[in-house]
Structure formats: C-alpha cells, structure tokens
Amino acid sequence: MLATVSFALLLASLRVLASPIVVRDSPITLPVARRVNATGAANLVKMEQARARALSNRSTAAKFHTNELPSYSIPATNQFVEYVVTVGVGSPPTDYLLVVDTGSSNTWIGNGKKYIKTATAIDTKQSLDVEYGSGIMLGEEWLDEVHLTPGITLTNQSIGAALIAIGFDGVNGVLGIGPQALTYNTLFPNSTSTITTVTGNAFLQGFIDQNMVGISFEPTNTNESVTNGQLTFGGVDATKYTGELTYVPVTTTQPAGAYFGINQTISYGSESVPILPSLAGIVDTGTTLFLLPTDVIAKYQQVTGAQMDQNVGLLSLTPDQFANLESLFVNIGGQTFEFTPTAQAFPRSLNAAFGGSDDLVYLVVADIGYESGSGLDFINGMTFLERFYTVYDAGTHRFGIATTASTYATN
Ligand SMILES: *[C@@H]1O[C@H](CO)[C@@H](O)[C@H](O)[C@H]1NC(C)=O
Ligand SMILES: *[C@@H]1O[C@H](CO)[C@@H](O)[C@H](O)[C@H]1NC(C)=O
Ligand SMILES: *[C@@H]1O[C@H](CO)[C@@H](O)[C@H](O)[C@H]1NC(C)=O
Ligand SMILES: *[C@@H]1O[C@H](CO)[C@@H](O)[C@H](O)[C@H]1NC(C)=O
Ligand SMILES: *[C@@H]1O[C@H](CO)[C@@H](O)[C@H](O)[C@H]1NC(C)=O
Ligand SMILES: *[C@@H]1O[C@H](CO)[C@@H](O)[C@H](O)[C@H]1NC(C)=O
C-alpha cells in the first residue's frame, strides 16, 4: 500500500499582499551544500512519485489527530541528492542541518539532533503535523530565535520540534520556504492559523525588503557532497545568472497554484516536436528529478528512444542514443529555456549508486506516476534547477528564472 496522505486545503484568501516596503539593500546569503547519499538512490523514483502524489492530492481530510497515522510502504530513506543549509536555533544557538524545500513551508528541527531549548524558547502548546508523501513529521510548535547568518537573528520564529520524523535520515529537519498558506492545517488545535515562514519573518522584522528567496544550485560530476549552492533571502545575486530574469505569476491552476506553480510548454529538438502542451506544474527544490506526466514521458521516449530500466526505475539511453539526444526547450512566460542533453543525463559516476549499468546513460527526466490533467502535471526538481537561477517570490506570488553558466555546461 502506498502512503495515505492528507493535506491542508489551500485558502488562496490567506495570502497576504505585499505591503509597501522600506527599501533596504540587505539580502541575506547562506551557503547551501549539495548532499549525495548514494545508498538513498535505490528508491528514488518511488519516493519522488509518492511526493508528487502527495503534493497534487492535497485534501481537506482530517489530520492525524483524528485519524490513524499514515502508513508508508516506501522505506524511510531520505533523498539521494538534496540541498541542505545550516541554521542556528536558540540563544546561544544550536546548529541544525536542514533540507531546503520550496514545496513546503514549515520549518522544523529535532531529527537525529534534539531541539536544545534555551531561555528564548517559548512553548505555543500547539502540535504540528507535516506530511510530505515521502516522509512525515509530527511534533510540537515552539517560538524561538533563528540565526540565519552572523548578525541576522529572527525572533519569535515558529519552529517545529520533531517527536516523530520519517524519511529524513541524515538531516535534522526542513527549512520550508514555500508560500505561507501551505502551513494551513499543520497546527493543532489552531489548525486554521497559518505560520509565518522564515522568509516571511525576515521580511516582517525588517531584515530584507522583499519576501522572496533567490536560489543558485550547480550540477557536479561527483558522487561526493559539495557546498556549491546559495540561498539569498530578500533578493537575487546577479553574479549567479546570465541575461535577464524572466518572472511569471504563480499559476492560478490548482493544485499547482498552492506552491510555486507555473505553466510551461516543452518541445524537443531542432524540429520542435511538441512534448508538453501548456500545463501547470511546480518548481520544487524538494524533488530531485524532472518529473513529467506518464503520457508525456511516452512521447519523450518516442523521440529519444529512451528505455525504462526496470531495476532502477529511470529512463536510460545507450551511449550512441545519447550522442544523438537533442535539447528540451522549456517555455516559461514566453521565454525559452534550453535543457541540454548533458542536463538531461545523470553523470555516469552515479550509475553504481542507483544500481544501474555502467554501459548506460540514465536520465533525470522521469515519470511523475500519473497522466496529465491533474493540475499539477510536472515538477521541475533539483536536476532542472541546477541549470538555472530561480527566484521564489512569496510576497508578490511570482517565480523567476534565468540562465546561468551551468545552463550550457557540457561537463
Ligand atoms: C488523489 O486521490 C484520489 C482519491 O484518493 C485518487 O483517486 C487519485 O488518483 C489521486 N490523484 C493522484 C494524482 O494521485
Ligand atoms: C510571536 O508570534 C506569534 C504567532 O506565531 C504571535 O501571536 C505573537 O504576537 C508574536 N509575538 C511577538 C512579540 O511578535
Ligand atoms: C543514506 O541512506 C540510507 C538508506 O537509504 C540511510 O540508512 C542512511 O542513514 C543515509 N545516510 C545519510 C548520511 O544520510
Ligand atoms: C490558538 O488558540 C488559543 C485558544 O485555543 C488562543 O488563545 C491563541 O491565541 C491561538 N493562537 C494563535 C496563534 O492563533
Ligand atoms: C564515489 O564513486 C567512487 C567510484 O566511482 C567510489 O569509490 C566512492 O566510494 C563513491 N563515493 C560515494 C560517497 O558514494
Ligand atoms: C495552465 O495550465 C492549465 C492546465 O494545467 C490550463 O488549464 C491553463 O489554461 C493554463 N494557463 C495558461 C495561462 O496557459
């Protein structure tokens, strides 16, 4: 049995329009580590499909307080590749290693490293339940200081302290930087209260002048962890991208519109073979692969000749087929973003990690696990985001994207 999940209904009306702001030029920049856990690769596709289903199937169903705990048939492994930051909580602060997630909005700690309560900790007496499809966190809500970088200390930040966390081996929790409305129905008993996110508090407390985050991720050839990403709260880092940023409003199509959802079309190769019609999906740092609906994957297989490697769950090409692979052209907001053959493939050095054959090239373009038409038809995950600079603007409900030095890199 697959995970049973229940999710809060988005109340679009909960979204708060950005108020006029005092212009300051003080973005907060955090280094982000790209963490690889080779043994976590085996269930990659199953876990990603479970997350996609959970994200696309938000429901009004009662949560764990009235229901049984969801059961997970998928082993509680964490993701194969994930981006993590170190954040301090309390005074003096204790450091926690957190997954950067634009697909959820609760920030919590306490997995594998206990929440150390200092004099700044305030118990809200609320419990917390966040469900991810590939994991779950149950715990208590506290308000505390959060230290993002030296000199930037948020006060009164809501923090979850995990009592049970499944699916987050190797990290202490999640830094949820999605839209605030995603926190609706995660607290109990005040289930209709939403929680101001870390980004939201940095904005409200005057540390940044825009309620947004700019993210730089970079691909690597290695199967080792490396610190090559950057999170910028309150602005963008113009040294990390080339050309102009293209901004699009968050899509009105639900459920994608509850997240950093956008509409995009995709065509393949120099002949512009249509692959994905204009559909809504999301941009998500909590997903590794570039997930497309089953019917769209069939078209992609047709034009590329890619075969499903049943052992691995990923599409693969022979080296000869790979030599003929052409780019995907992803159109967002009227601009075309090229996703090159190199970008579509995992580095060969990772093949052993997911139990693949050394003779094949494995692709990051994978099946989301359901047909198109759900209102959340694709997920541009980290393997996509490593090729572009991206901006998550919760304040004005828009998403931005620009090319980078990695867009056309062929390593
Ligand atoms: C969402 O849940 C419903 C009912 O549980 C199910 O029929 C549907 O297939 C699910 N959708 C997806 C995309 O998994
Ligand atoms: C702290 O946050 C809570 C909600 O999380 C709010 O009710 C309270 O007013 C805040 N206190 C201060 C001092 O900002
Ligand atoms: C890597 O993943 C395995 C299971 O897939 C897990 O048991 C282990 O704790 C993870 N290691 C780290 C450092 O995250
Ligand atoms: C939560 O609910 C309690 C009463 O049930 C109330 O006193 C408190 O103000 C609420 N907190 C928030 C943040 O809404
Ligand atoms: C990376 O791959 C090399 C060989 O390709 C292997 O020796 C090494 O153990 C791998 N490291 C990790 C962290 O998987
Ligand atoms: C976005 O995609 C949805 C289908 O998922 C479609 O109904 C809608 O018309 C599209 N919007 C635009 C502006 O293309």
Short mmCIF file of C-alpha atoms and ligand atoms in Angstrom, two decimals:
data_model
loop_
_atom_site.label_atom_id
_atom_site.label_comp_id
_atom_site.label_asym_id
_atom_site.label_seq_id
_atom_site.Cartn_x
_atom_site.Cartn_y
_atom_site.Cartn_z
CA MET A 1 0.00 0.00 0.00
CA LEU A 2 1.20 3.43 -0.81
CA ALA A 3 1.29 6.22 1.67
CA THR A 4 -2.07 7.55 2.74
CA VAL A 5 -1.74 11.26 2.94
CA SER A 6 -3.99 14.10 3.85
CA PHE A 7 -3.17 17.67 3.12
CA ALA A 8 -4.49 21.03 4.07
CA LEU A 9 -6.65 22.86 1.59
CA LEU A 10 -5.09 25.98 0.33
CA LEU A 11 -7.00 29.09 1.14
CA ALA A 12 -5.91 31.48 -1.52
CA SER A 13 -7.52 34.21 0.51
CA LEU A 14 -4.96 33.66 3.22
CA ARG A 15 -2.31 35.07 1.02
CA VAL A 16 -1.23 38.45 2.19
CA LEU A 17 -0.45 41.01 -0.43
CA ALA A 18 2.95 42.59 -0.16
CA SER A 19 2.72 45.90 1.62
CA PRO A 20 4.77 48.93 0.61
CA ILE A 21 8.27 48.43 1.84
CA VAL A 22 11.18 50.41 3.08
CA VAL A 23 13.88 49.91 0.52
CA ARG A 24 16.97 48.39 2.01
CA ASP A 25 19.73 46.59 0.30
CA SER A 26 20.42 43.80 2.69
CA PRO A 27 19.81 40.40 1.20
CA ILE A 28 20.87 37.56 3.46
CA THR A 29 23.05 34.97 1.81
CA LEU A 30 23.53 31.39 3.01
CA PRO A 31 25.81 28.76 1.53
CA VAL A 32 23.97 25.60 0.52
CA ALA A 33 25.57 22.16 0.46
CA ARG A 34 24.65 19.59 -2.16
CA ARG A 35 24.46 16.35 -0.28
CA VAL A 36 24.63 12.98 -2.01
CA ASN A 37 23.62 9.77 -0.29
CA ALA A 38 24.37 7.00 -2.74
CA THR A 39 22.56 4.38 -0.68
CA GLY A 40 19.45 6.53 -0.79
CA ALA A 41 19.21 6.22 -4.55
CA ALA A 42 17.54 2.84 -4.81
CA ASN A 43 14.04 4.11 -4.14
CA LEU A 44 14.48 7.48 -5.78
CA VAL A 45 11.72 7.25 -8.36
CA LYS A 46 9.20 5.66 -5.99
CA MET A 47 9.85 8.33 -3.40
CA GLU A 48 9.59 11.12 -5.91
CA GLN A 49 6.31 9.74 -7.24
CA ALA A 50 4.97 9.47 -3.70
CA ARG A 51 5.88 13.10 -3.05
CA ALA A 52 4.29 14.18 -6.35
CA ARG A 53 1.07 12.35 -5.47
CA ALA A 54 1.02 13.91 -2.04
CA LEU A 55 1.62 17.40 -3.40
CA SER A 56 -1.01 17.01 -6.10
CA ASN A 57 -3.56 15.46 -3.80
CA ARG A 58 -3.99 17.98 -1.05
CA SER A 59 -7.23 17.24 0.69
CA THR A 60 -9.43 18.56 3.40
CA ALA A 61 -9.33 15.23 5.19
CA ALA A 62 -8.87 15.38 8.93
CA LYS A 63 -5.30 15.02 10.03
CA PHE A 64 -3.59 12.60 12.35
CA HIS A 65 -5.25 13.96 15.43
CA THR A 66 -8.45 12.27 14.41
CA ASN A 67 -7.05 9.63 12.05
CA GLU A 68 -4.59 6.85 12.27
CA LEU A 69 -1.03 7.61 11.35
CA PRO A 70 -0.43 7.29 7.66
CA SER A 71 1.45 4.15 6.81
CA TYR A 72 4.41 4.12 4.48
CA SER A 73 5.34 1.13 2.42
CA ILE A 74 8.19 3.11 0.98
CA PRO A 75 11.28 2.68 3.12
CA ALA A 76 12.02 5.75 5.13
CA THR A 77 15.11 6.76 3.26
CA ASN A 78 15.92 10.30 2.50
CA GLN A 79 16.59 11.55 -0.93
CA PHE A 80 19.54 10.69 -2.98
CA VAL A 81 20.59 14.25 -3.74
CA GLU A 82 19.41 17.11 -1.59
CA TYR A 83 20.41 20.65 -0.79
CA VAL A 84 20.97 21.50 2.86
CA VAL A 85 21.74 24.58 4.91
CA THR A 86 22.91 25.04 8.48
CA VAL A 87 20.66 27.21 10.64
CA GLY A 88 21.10 28.10 14.33
CA VAL A 89 18.16 27.96 16.76
CA GLY A 90 18.04 29.41 20.29
CA SER A 91 20.42 31.60 22.27
CA PRO A 92 23.17 30.54 22.33
CA PRO A 93 22.21 28.85 19.07
CA THR A 94 22.47 25.16 18.29
CA ASP A 95 23.16 24.42 14.62
CA TYR A 96 20.85 22.15 12.64
CA LEU A 97 21.25 20.79 9.12
CA LEU A 98 18.03 21.42 7.19
CA VAL A 99 16.78 20.45 3.74
CA VAL A 100 15.88 23.48 1.62
CA ASP A 101 12.29 22.92 0.49
CA THR A 102 10.26 25.30 -1.67
CA GLY A 103 7.44 22.72 -1.76
CA SER A 104 6.57 23.08 1.91
CA SER A 105 6.54 25.97 4.34
CA ASN A 106 7.05 24.64 7.86
CA THR A 107 10.50 24.89 9.38
CA TRP A 108 11.32 22.19 11.88
CA ILE A 109 14.27 20.59 13.63
CA GLY A 110 14.97 17.79 16.04
CA ASN A 111 15.52 14.79 13.79
CA GLY A 112 18.67 12.98 14.89
CA LYS A 113 19.67 16.01 16.96
CA LYS A 114 17.43 17.11 19.80
CA TYR A 115 16.00 20.61 19.99
CA ILE A 116 18.11 22.30 22.67
CA LYS A 117 15.75 24.70 24.44
CA THR A 118 17.39 27.84 25.73
CA ALA A 119 15.85 30.78 27.60
CA THR A 120 14.48 32.12 24.29
CA ALA A 121 12.25 29.08 23.66
CA ILE A 122 8.51 29.69 24.04
CA ASP A 123 6.11 26.74 24.05
CA THR A 124 3.00 27.55 21.99
CA LYS A 125 1.26 24.38 23.26
CA GLN A 126 0.38 23.56 19.67
CA SER A 127 1.25 20.32 17.99
CA LEU A 128 2.42 20.11 14.43
CA ASP A 129 1.86 17.62 11.61
CA VAL A 130 3.55 17.99 8.23
CA GLU A 131 3.17 15.30 5.59
CA TYR A 132 5.45 15.08 2.58
CA GLY A 133 4.43 11.92 0.74
CA SER A 134 7.97 10.62 1.06
CA GLY A 135 8.04 11.41 4.74
CA ILE A 136 6.21 12.83 7.73
CA MET A 137 6.98 14.96 10.75
CA LEU A 138 4.93 15.05 13.93
CA GLY A 139 5.96 17.29 16.78
CA GLU A 140 5.41 20.42 18.84
CA GLU A 141 5.49 24.06 17.90
CA TRP A 142 7.85 26.46 19.66
CA LEU A 143 8.75 30.07 19.06
CA ASP A 144 12.46 30.79 19.19
CA GLU A 145 15.34 32.76 17.75
CA VAL A 146 16.62 31.62 14.39
CA HIS A 147 20.13 32.58 13.33
CA LEU A 148 20.42 32.62 9.56
CA THR A 149 23.85 34.18 9.26
CA PRO A 150 26.02 36.06 11.76
CA GLY A 151 24.13 39.22 12.70
CA ILE A 152 20.81 38.08 11.28
CA THR A 153 18.71 36.73 14.12
CA LEU A 154 14.98 36.33 13.62
CA THR A 155 12.97 36.45 16.82
CA ASN A 156 9.69 34.74 17.59
CA GLN A 157 10.08 32.31 14.71
CA SER A 158 7.77 29.30 14.72
CA ILE A 159 9.84 26.12 14.84
CA GLY A 160 8.64 22.55 14.85
CA ALA A 161 10.40 20.23 17.27
CA ALA A 162 10.06 16.72 15.91
CA LEU A 163 8.77 13.90 18.08
CA ILE A 164 8.47 11.57 15.10
CA ALA A 165 10.13 12.16 11.74
CA ILE A 166 10.15 9.57 8.99
CA GLY A 167 12.04 9.91 5.76
CA PHE A 168 14.69 12.39 6.82
CA ASP A 169 17.77 10.31 7.59
CA GLY A 170 20.94 12.33 7.77
CA VAL A 171 19.32 15.73 8.21
CA ASN A 172 17.87 17.43 11.29
CA GLY A 173 14.77 18.85 9.62
CA VAL A 174 13.41 21.10 6.91
CA LEU A 175 13.70 24.79 6.06
CA GLY A 176 10.31 25.30 4.40
CA ILE A 177 10.42 28.32 2.11
CA GLY A 178 7.22 27.78 0.14
CA PRO A 179 4.15 30.04 0.32
CA GLN A 180 2.86 30.64 3.86
CA ALA A 181 -0.60 29.29 3.02
CA LEU A 182 0.88 25.78 2.83
CA THR A 183 1.14 25.83 6.63
CA TYR A 184 -2.66 25.94 6.88
CA ASN A 185 -3.90 22.91 8.82
CA THR A 186 -0.45 21.88 10.05
CA LEU A 187 -1.02 23.15 13.61
CA PHE A 188 -3.33 21.67 16.21
CA PRO A 189 -5.57 22.80 17.78
CA ASN A 190 -5.26 26.15 15.97
CA SER A 191 -5.48 24.44 12.61
CA THR A 192 -6.78 27.47 10.77
CA SER A 193 -3.81 29.63 11.76
CA THR A 194 -1.00 29.79 9.25
CA ILE A 195 2.61 30.10 10.30
CA THR A 196 4.85 32.94 9.23
CA THR A 197 7.72 31.35 7.34
CA VAL A 198 11.37 32.13 7.99
CA THR A 199 11.40 34.26 4.84
CA GLY A 200 8.19 35.98 5.94
CA ASN A 201 9.65 36.81 9.35
CA ALA A 202 12.90 38.09 7.87
CA PHE A 203 10.70 40.43 5.84
CA LEU A 204 8.33 41.43 8.67
CA GLN A 205 11.26 42.01 11.03
CA GLY A 206 12.92 44.31 8.51
CA PHE A 207 15.98 42.25 7.63
CA ILE A 208 15.01 42.07 3.96
CA ASP A 209 12.88 44.33 1.80
CA GLN A 210 11.18 41.67 -0.28
CA ASN A 211 9.52 38.44 0.86
CA MET A 212 11.44 36.30 -1.59
CA VAL A 213 14.36 33.92 -2.00
CA GLY A 214 16.85 33.58 -4.85
CA ILE A 215 18.47 30.19 -5.29
CA SER A 216 21.65 29.14 -7.04
CA PHE A 217 22.31 25.41 -7.40
CA GLU A 218 25.03 23.90 -9.53
CA PRO A 219 25.47 20.46 -11.02
CA THR A 220 28.56 18.44 -10.20
CA ASN A 221 30.11 15.37 -11.71
CA THR A 222 30.97 13.86 -8.42
CA ASN A 223 29.11 11.49 -6.17
CA GLU A 224 30.51 13.32 -3.15
CA SER A 225 28.84 16.14 -1.23
CA VAL A 226 29.97 19.65 -2.05
CA THR A 227 28.95 23.15 -0.97
CA ASN A 228 28.11 24.79 -4.28
CA GLY A 229 24.70 26.38 -3.76
CA GLN A 230 23.49 29.67 -2.41
CA LEU A 231 20.26 30.86 -0.88
CA THR A 232 19.62 34.60 -0.94
CA PHE A 233 16.79 35.87 1.24
CA GLY A 234 15.26 39.16 0.13
CA GLY A 235 16.86 39.47 -3.27
CA VAL A 236 18.79 37.87 -6.07
CA ASP A 237 22.52 37.51 -6.61
CA ALA A 238 23.17 38.97 -10.03
CA THR A 239 26.60 37.37 -10.18
CA LYS A 240 24.94 33.94 -10.27
CA TYR A 241 22.98 34.28 -13.50
CA THR A 242 23.40 35.46 -17.06
CA GLY A 243 20.99 37.64 -19.04
CA GLU A 244 17.69 38.76 -17.59
CA LEU A 245 15.38 37.12 -15.09
CA THR A 246 12.00 36.12 -16.53
CA TYR A 247 9.21 36.42 -13.99
CA VAL A 248 5.84 34.70 -14.23
CA PRO A 249 2.91 34.97 -11.84
CA VAL A 250 2.17 31.85 -9.81
CA THR A 251 -0.33 29.86 -11.89
CA THR A 252 -4.00 30.07 -10.97
CA THR A 253 -4.41 26.38 -11.82
CA GLN A 254 -4.87 24.28 -8.69
CA PRO A 255 -3.31 22.43 -7.00
CA ALA A 256 -0.08 23.73 -8.61
CA GLY A 257 -1.06 27.29 -7.62
CA ALA A 258 -0.73 26.42 -3.94
CA TYR A 259 3.04 26.05 -4.43
CA PHE A 260 5.50 27.87 -6.65
CA GLY A 261 3.37 26.73 -9.55
CA ILE A 262 3.82 27.81 -13.14
CA ASN A 263 2.57 26.98 -16.61
CA GLN A 264 5.12 25.73 -19.11
CA THR A 265 5.33 24.05 -22.50
CA ILE A 266 8.13 21.78 -23.67
CA SER A 267 9.29 20.87 -27.14
CA TYR A 268 12.09 18.57 -28.23
CA GLY A 269 14.98 19.15 -30.54
CA SER A 270 15.66 21.24 -33.62
CA GLU A 271 12.32 20.15 -35.14
CA SER A 272 10.44 21.48 -32.12
CA VAL A 273 8.45 18.30 -31.57
CA PRO A 274 5.75 19.17 -29.01
CA ILE A 275 6.25 17.19 -25.81
CA LEU A 276 4.29 19.04 -23.13
CA PRO A 277 1.34 21.30 -24.02
CA SER A 278 0.73 24.34 -21.79
CA LEU A 279 0.15 22.68 -18.44
CA ALA A 280 0.53 23.70 -14.83
CA GLY A 281 3.08 22.18 -12.50
CA ILE A 282 5.52 23.27 -9.84
CA VAL A 283 9.12 24.19 -9.22
CA ASP A 284 10.34 22.27 -6.19
CA THR A 285 13.73 22.04 -4.52
CA GLY A 286 12.46 19.06 -2.51
CA THR A 287 12.26 16.89 -5.64
CA THR A 288 15.38 15.53 -7.33
CA LEU A 289 14.12 14.60 -10.80
CA PHE A 290 12.45 16.48 -13.66
CA LEU A 291 9.06 14.77 -13.48
CA LEU A 292 6.59 14.74 -16.38
CA PRO A 293 3.20 13.00 -16.70
CA THR A 294 3.08 9.40 -17.94
CA ASP A 295 1.58 10.30 -21.35
CA VAL A 296 4.23 12.99 -21.87
CA ILE A 297 7.02 10.59 -20.89
CA ALA A 298 5.73 8.23 -23.58
CA LYS A 299 6.23 11.00 -26.17
CA TYR A 300 9.68 11.74 -24.78
CA GLN A 301 10.58 8.05 -25.06
CA GLN A 302 9.32 8.02 -28.65
CA VAL A 303 11.55 10.89 -29.75
CA THR A 304 14.61 9.89 -27.73
CA GLY A 305 14.41 6.10 -27.85
CA ALA A 306 14.87 6.00 -24.09
CA GLN A 307 14.08 2.69 -22.40
CA MET A 308 12.84 2.16 -18.87
CA ASP A 309 15.43 0.30 -16.80
CA GLN A 310 13.05 -1.62 -14.57
CA ASN A 311 15.72 -2.32 -11.96
CA VAL A 312 16.48 1.32 -11.49
CA GLY A 313 13.15 2.93 -12.36
CA LEU A 314 14.87 5.54 -14.53
CA LEU A 315 14.89 6.00 -18.29
CA SER A 316 18.17 5.11 -19.95
CA LEU A 317 19.92 5.57 -23.26
CA THR A 318 22.78 3.72 -24.87
CA PRO A 319 25.85 5.91 -25.41
CA ASP A 320 25.00 6.00 -29.15
CA GLN A 321 21.47 7.18 -28.46
CA PHE A 322 22.82 9.74 -26.02
CA ALA A 323 25.16 11.08 -28.70
CA ASN A 324 22.03 11.84 -30.77
CA LEU A 325 19.97 13.25 -27.92
CA GLU A 326 18.72 16.79 -28.52
CA SER A 327 17.72 19.55 -26.13
CA LEU A 328 14.35 20.01 -24.50
CA PHE A 329 13.09 23.58 -24.90
CA VAL A 330 11.09 24.66 -21.88
CA ASN A 331 8.96 27.74 -22.43
CA ILE A 332 8.14 29.73 -19.32
CA GLY A 333 6.49 33.14 -19.57
CA GLY A 334 7.22 33.40 -23.29
CA GLN A 335 10.94 32.75 -22.85
CA THR A 336 12.60 29.53 -23.92
CA PHE A 337 15.00 27.78 -21.57
CA GLU A 338 17.17 25.11 -23.11
CA PHE A 339 17.61 21.89 -21.17
CA THR A 340 20.57 20.37 -22.93
CA PRO A 341 21.40 16.68 -23.47
CA THR A 342 24.02 16.96 -20.71
CA ALA A 343 21.39 18.41 -18.39
CA GLN A 344 19.00 15.54 -19.17
CA ALA A 345 21.50 12.90 -18.02
CA PHE A 346 22.88 11.87 -14.65
CA PRO A 347 26.67 11.88 -14.52
CA ARG A 348 27.86 8.33 -15.23
CA SER A 349 29.74 8.38 -11.92
CA LEU A 350 26.37 7.99 -10.19
CA ASN A 351 25.27 4.85 -12.10
CA ALA A 352 26.66 2.50 -9.49
CA ALA A 353 24.84 4.43 -6.76
CA PHE A 354 21.39 3.59 -8.09
CA GLY A 355 22.31 0.10 -9.14
CA GLY A 356 22.46 0.99 -12.82
CA SER A 357 24.56 -0.47 -15.58
CA ASP A 358 27.90 1.20 -16.29
CA ASP A 359 27.13 0.97 -20.02
CA LEU A 360 24.02 3.13 -19.98
CA VAL A 361 23.25 6.80 -19.57
CA TYR A 362 20.46 7.42 -17.06
CA LEU A 363 18.12 10.36 -17.49
CA VAL A 364 16.83 12.86 -14.95
CA VAL A 365 13.59 13.18 -16.94
CA ALA A 366 11.24 10.73 -15.25
CA ASP A 367 7.61 9.66 -14.92
CA ILE A 368 5.56 11.56 -12.32
CA GLY A 369 3.39 8.46 -11.98
CA TYR A 370 0.08 9.74 -13.37
CA GLU A 371 -1.44 11.05 -16.60
CA SER A 372 -1.59 14.76 -17.40
CA GLY A 373 -4.66 16.79 -16.47
CA SER A 374 -4.32 16.78 -12.68
CA GLY A 375 -3.48 20.48 -12.33
CA LEU A 376 -0.02 19.54 -11.08
CA ASP A 377 1.43 17.90 -14.15
CA PHE A 378 5.16 18.34 -13.77
CA ILE A 379 7.79 19.02 -11.15
CA ASN A 380 10.91 20.90 -12.11
CA GLY A 381 13.13 19.42 -9.41
CA MET A 382 16.74 19.99 -8.46
CA THR A 383 18.26 18.41 -11.55
CA PHE A 384 16.39 21.07 -13.52
CA LEU A 385 17.13 23.87 -11.05
CA GLU A 386 20.87 23.15 -11.14
CA ARG A 387 20.88 24.52 -14.70
CA PHE A 388 19.15 27.84 -13.92
CA TYR A 389 18.95 30.58 -11.31
CA THR A 390 15.50 30.67 -9.77
CA VAL A 391 13.51 33.10 -7.64
CA TYR A 392 10.66 32.28 -5.26
CA ASP A 393 8.69 35.42 -4.50
CA ALA A 394 6.04 34.68 -1.90
CA GLY A 395 5.40 38.41 -1.45
CA THR A 396 4.18 39.10 -4.97
CA HIS A 397 3.32 35.50 -5.91
CA ARG A 398 5.71 35.08 -8.77
CA PHE A 399 8.51 32.84 -9.90
CA GLY A 400 11.66 33.99 -11.67
CA ILE A 401 14.18 32.12 -13.79
CA ALA A 402 17.36 32.98 -15.67
CA THR A 403 20.15 31.12 -17.41
CA THR A 404 23.48 30.56 -15.67
CA ALA A 405 26.99 29.42 -16.51
CA SER A 406 25.68 25.87 -15.92
CA THR A 407 22.85 26.09 -18.47
CA TYR A 408 25.03 25.13 -21.42
CA ALA A 409 27.85 23.45 -19.50
CA THR A 410 28.77 20.10 -21.00
CA ASN A 411 30.65 18.51 -18.12
C1 LIG B 1 -5.80 11.57 -5.46
O1 LIG B 1 -6.59 10.81 -4.56
C2 LIG B 1 -7.73 10.23 -5.17
C3 LIG B 1 -8.54 9.56 -4.09
O2 LIG B 1 -7.73 9.06 -3.08
C4 LIG B 1 -7.29 9.24 -6.25
O3 LIG B 1 -8.39 8.68 -6.88
C5 LIG B 1 -6.46 10.00 -7.28
O4 LIG B 1 -5.95 9.09 -8.23
C6 LIG B 1 -5.29 10.68 -6.59
N1 LIG B 1 -4.58 11.51 -7.57
C7 LIG B 1 -3.27 11.35 -7.78
C8 LIG B 1 -2.67 12.28 -8.78
O5 LIG B 1 -2.60 10.52 -7.21
C1 LIG B 2 5.02 35.85 18.06
O1 LIG B 2 4.35 35.05 17.10
C2 LIG B 2 3.03 34.68 17.46
C3 LIG B 2 2.48 33.79 16.40
O2 LIG B 2 3.38 32.83 15.98
C4 LIG B 2 2.19 35.92 17.64
O3 LIG B 2 0.93 35.53 18.10
C5 LIG B 2 2.84 36.86 18.64
O4 LIG B 2 2.13 38.07 18.68
C6 LIG B 2 4.28 37.15 18.26
N1 LIG B 2 4.92 37.93 19.29
C7 LIG B 2 5.70 38.98 19.01
C8 LIG B 2 6.33 39.64 20.18
O5 LIG B 2 5.89 39.36 17.88
C1 LIG B 3 21.74 7.22 3.44
O1 LIG B 3 20.59 6.46 3.09
C2 LIG B 3 20.44 5.28 3.86
C3 LIG B 3 19.26 4.49 3.39
O2 LIG B 3 18.98 4.64 2.07
C4 LIG B 3 20.23 5.66 5.31
O3 LIG B 3 20.09 4.48 6.09
C5 LIG B 3 21.42 6.46 5.79
O4 LIG B 3 21.16 6.90 7.11
C6 LIG B 3 21.66 7.65 4.90
N1 LIG B 3 22.90 8.27 5.31
C7 LIG B 3 22.98 9.59 5.49
C8 LIG B 3 24.33 10.09 5.93
O5 LIG B 3 22.06 10.33 5.29
C1 LIG B 4 -4.51 29.43 19.50
O1 LIG B 4 -5.69 29.11 20.17
C2 LIG B 4 -5.76 29.58 21.51
C3 LIG B 4 -7.03 29.12 22.10
O2 LIG B 4 -7.43 27.91 21.59
C4 LIG B 4 -5.66 31.09 21.51
O3 LIG B 4 -5.63 31.55 22.85
C5 LIG B 4 -4.40 31.54 20.80
O4 LIG B 4 -4.36 32.92 20.68
C6 LIG B 4 -4.32 30.92 19.43
N1 LIG B 4 -3.06 31.26 18.83
C7 LIG B 4 -2.96 31.70 17.60
C8 LIG B 4 -1.57 31.99 17.13
O5 LIG B 4 -3.92 31.84 16.86
C1 LIG B 5 32.03 7.61 -5.46
O1 LIG B 5 32.41 6.76 -6.52
C2 LIG B 5 33.66 6.13 -6.35
C3 LIG B 5 33.96 5.28 -7.56
O2 LIG B 5 33.28 5.69 -8.68
C4 LIG B 5 33.62 5.26 -5.10
O3 LIG B 5 34.89 4.70 -4.86
C5 LIG B 5 33.22 6.11 -3.90
O4 LIG B 5 33.05 5.28 -2.77
C6 LIG B 5 31.92 6.83 -4.17
N1 LIG B 5 31.62 7.72 -3.05
C7 LIG B 5 30.40 7.78 -2.54
C8 LIG B 5 30.21 8.77 -1.44
O5 LIG B 5 29.46 7.12 -2.94
C1 LIG B 6 -2.16 26.44 -17.44
O1 LIG B 6 -2.39 25.05 -17.49
C2 LIG B 6 -3.72 24.67 -17.22
C3 LIG B 6 -3.79 23.19 -17.28
O2 LIG B 6 -3.00 22.57 -16.30
C4 LIG B 6 -4.65 25.28 -18.22
O3 LIG B 6 -5.98 24.95 -17.87
C5 LIG B 6 -4.49 26.78 -18.23
O4 LIG B 6 -5.27 27.34 -19.27
C6 LIG B 6 -3.03 27.14 -18.47
N1 LIG B 6 -2.90 28.58 -18.35
C7 LIG B 6 -2.22 29.29 -19.25
C8 LIG B 6 -2.14 30.76 -18.96
O5 LIG B 6 -1.69 28.78 -20.22
#
